[in-house]
Short mmCIF file of C-alpha atoms in Angstrom, two decimals:
data_model
loop_
_atom_site.label_atom_id
_atom_site.label_comp_id
_atom_site.label_asym_id
_atom_site.label_seq_id
_atom_site.Cartn_x
_atom_site.Cartn_y
_atom_site.Cartn_z
CA MET A 1 15.97 97.36 42.89
CA SER A 2 16.27 96.44 46.36
CA PHE A 3 19.09 94.19 45.43
CA PHE A 4 21.39 97.16 44.65
CA VAL A 5 20.75 98.74 47.98
CA THR A 6 21.89 95.84 50.14
CA PRO A 7 25.31 95.94 51.66
CA GLU A 8 26.21 92.51 50.35
CA PHE A 9 25.87 93.77 46.81
CA TRP A 10 28.22 96.65 47.42
CA VAL A 11 30.72 94.35 49.15
CA LEU A 12 30.60 92.09 46.06
CA VAL A 13 31.15 95.10 43.81
CA ALA A 14 34.09 96.28 45.95
CA VAL A 15 35.67 92.82 45.93
CA LEU A 16 35.30 92.55 42.14
CA ILE A 17 36.82 96.00 41.68
CA PHE A 18 39.65 95.07 44.04
CA PHE A 19 40.43 91.88 42.13
CA GLY A 20 40.14 93.71 38.85
CA LEU A 21 42.64 96.31 40.02
CA LEU A 22 44.99 93.57 41.17
CA ILE A 23 44.86 91.94 37.76
CA TYR A 24 45.14 95.31 35.96
CA LEU A 25 48.19 96.25 38.04
CA LYS A 26 49.77 92.83 37.38
CA VAL A 27 50.08 91.97 41.04
CA PRO A 28 49.78 88.18 40.47
CA ALA A 29 52.67 88.32 37.97
CA ALA A 30 54.77 90.32 40.46
CA MET A 31 53.92 87.82 43.17
CA ALA A 32 54.84 84.94 40.88
CA LYS A 33 58.05 86.71 39.95
CA ALA A 34 58.88 87.28 43.64
CA LEU A 35 58.12 83.65 44.44
CA ASP A 36 60.23 82.49 41.48
CA SER A 37 63.18 84.64 42.55
CA ARG A 38 62.83 83.35 46.09
CA ALA A 39 62.72 79.76 44.77
CA GLU A 40 65.84 80.44 42.66
CA ARG A 41 67.62 81.93 45.68
CA ILE A 42 66.68 78.91 47.80
CA GLN A 43 67.84 76.57 45.03
CA ALA A 44 71.14 78.46 44.81
CA GLU A 45 71.56 78.12 48.57
CA LEU A 46 70.78 74.40 48.32
CA ASP A 47 73.34 74.02 45.51
CA GLU A 48 75.93 75.90 47.56
CA ALA A 49 75.15 73.74 50.59
CA GLN A 50 75.55 70.63 48.42
CA ASN A 51 78.91 71.92 47.15
CA LEU A 52 80.03 72.72 50.70
CA ARG A 53 78.99 69.26 51.84
CA ALA A 54 80.95 67.63 49.00
CA GLU A 55 83.99 69.74 49.87
CA ALA A 56 83.60 68.89 53.57
CA GLU A 57 83.44 65.18 52.73
CA ARG A 58 86.55 65.53 50.59
CA LEU A 59 88.36 67.36 53.39
CA LEU A 60 87.20 64.72 55.88
CA THR A 61 88.63 62.00 53.65
CA GLN A 62 91.93 63.88 53.41
CA ILE A 63 92.05 64.43 57.17
CA LYS A 64 91.35 60.75 57.81
CA ALA A 65 94.15 59.80 55.42
CA GLN A 66 96.51 62.26 57.12
CA ARG A 67 95.53 60.94 60.54
CA GLU A 68 96.20 57.36 59.44
CA GLU A 69 99.56 58.40 58.01
CA THR A 70 100.40 60.28 61.21
CA GLU A 71 99.39 57.30 63.35
CA ARG A 72 101.51 55.01 61.19
CA LEU A 73 104.48 57.39 61.49
CA ALA A 74 103.98 57.60 65.25
CA ALA A 75 103.87 53.81 65.51
CA ASP A 76 107.05 53.59 63.41
CA MET A 77 108.76 56.21 65.57
CA LEU A 78 107.68 54.38 68.72
CA ALA A 79 108.98 51.06 67.38
CA GLN A 80 112.27 52.73 66.38
CA ALA A 81 112.56 54.33 69.81
CA LYS A 82 111.98 50.96 71.48
CA GLU A 83 114.64 49.37 69.27
CA ASP A 84 117.07 52.20 70.06
CA ALA A 85 116.36 51.89 73.77
CA GLU A 86 116.91 48.13 73.66
CA ARG A 87 120.14 48.57 71.71
CA MET A 88 121.33 51.24 74.15
CA ARG A 89 120.45 48.98 77.08
CA LYS A 90 122.44 46.11 75.56
CA ASP A 91 125.38 48.42 74.81
CA ALA A 92 125.29 49.76 78.36
CA ALA A 93 125.17 46.21 79.74
CA VAL A 94 128.17 45.22 77.60
CA LYS A 95 130.10 48.33 78.62
CA LEU A 96 129.22 47.76 82.27
CA GLU A 97 130.38 44.15 82.02
CA GLU A 98 133.63 45.27 80.38
CA GLN A 99 134.14 47.91 83.06
CA ILE A 100 133.48 45.35 85.80
CA VAL A 101 136.00 42.98 84.21
CA ARG A 102 138.58 45.78 83.91
CA ARG A 103 138.07 46.89 87.50
CA THR A 104 138.18 43.29 88.72
CA GLU A 105 141.47 42.74 86.87
CA MET A 106 142.83 46.02 88.23
CA ALA A 107 141.77 45.06 91.77
CA GLU A 108 143.36 41.62 91.34
CA ARG A 109 146.58 43.26 90.14
CA LYS A 110 146.53 45.62 93.11
CA ILE A 111 145.88 42.67 95.44
CA ALA A 112 148.72 40.69 93.83
CA THR A 113 151.00 43.71 94.12
CA ALA A 114 149.97 44.23 97.74
CA GLU A 115 150.52 40.52 98.45
CA ALA A 116 153.94 40.64 96.81
CA GLN A 117 154.79 43.78 98.79
CA ALA A 118 153.51 42.18 101.98
CA MET A 119 155.56 39.04 101.29
CA ALA A 120 158.62 41.16 100.61
CA ASP A 121 157.97 43.14 103.81
CA VAL A 122 157.50 39.91 105.78
CA LYS A 123 160.67 38.42 104.29
CA ALA A 124 162.56 41.62 105.02
CA ALA A 125 161.19 41.72 108.57
CA ALA A 126 162.01 38.01 109.03
CA ALA A 127 165.51 38.56 107.67
CA GLU A 128 165.96 41.55 109.94
CA LEU A 129 164.64 39.59 112.90
CA ALA A 130 166.85 36.63 112.05
CA ALA A 131 169.85 38.91 111.62
CA GLU A 132 169.09 40.61 114.92
CA ALA A 133 168.65 37.25 116.63
CA ALA A 134 171.91 36.01 115.10
CA ARG A 135 173.68 39.17 116.22
CA THR A 136 172.33 38.74 119.70
CA VAL A 137 173.36 35.05 119.84
CA LEU A 138 176.73 35.76 118.31
CA ALA A 139 177.27 38.76 120.51
CA GLY A 140 176.56 36.55 123.50
CA ARG A 141 179.00 33.89 122.24
CA LEU A 142 181.60 36.42 121.27
CA ALA A 143 181.41 38.01 124.63
CA ALA A 144 182.31 34.61 126.03
CA ALA A 145 184.91 33.79 123.40
CA THR A 146 187.26 36.09 121.72
CA THR A 147 186.83 35.09 118.03
CA ASP A 148 185.33 32.24 116.17
CA PRO A 149 186.23 32.06 112.45
CA LEU A 150 183.09 30.10 111.53
CA VAL A 151 180.84 32.76 113.05
CA ASP A 152 182.68 35.52 111.25
CA LYS A 153 182.32 33.72 107.96
CA ALA A 154 178.56 33.04 108.55
CA ILE A 155 177.89 36.66 109.43
CA GLY A 156 179.54 37.82 106.22
CA GLN A 157 177.43 35.45 104.13
CA MET A 158 174.14 36.16 105.95
CA ALA A 159 173.58 39.59 104.50
CA SER A 160 173.85 38.36 100.90
CA LYS A 161 171.65 35.26 101.46
CA LEU A 162 168.73 37.07 103.11
CA GLN A 163 168.19 39.54 100.37
#
């Protein structure tokens, strides 16, 4: 009887009653159910994460394709811009050359006109000087002589020959 009086016995009895109550109240089934629902929730999260990863990979592939297309378009645009710039440079060089030729021709024409004008002015000045010199010489001779028919005839012809 001393066995029933010891505290270890009563602790054993209390533990057995406790486990019995747990089984009677279906606590292990509730715990299993809770663990199963948690496992299902975790599996659902894993499935969702897998779906999100697949979608992210698909989007990454699309973005890479778009980037490559954009880079190709940018390279094409750059090449086109370089071609346009080169064409514009050549056109500008041709136009500049044409303008230089036109201005050179215009300057040459102006120079030729100025030369012709200068020659005409020199001829006119020479004719005037010659006429003045002839008048002076003839005036000196005429002062000494009354009239000389050759001089009169030469003076009449001089004006028409000098011009």
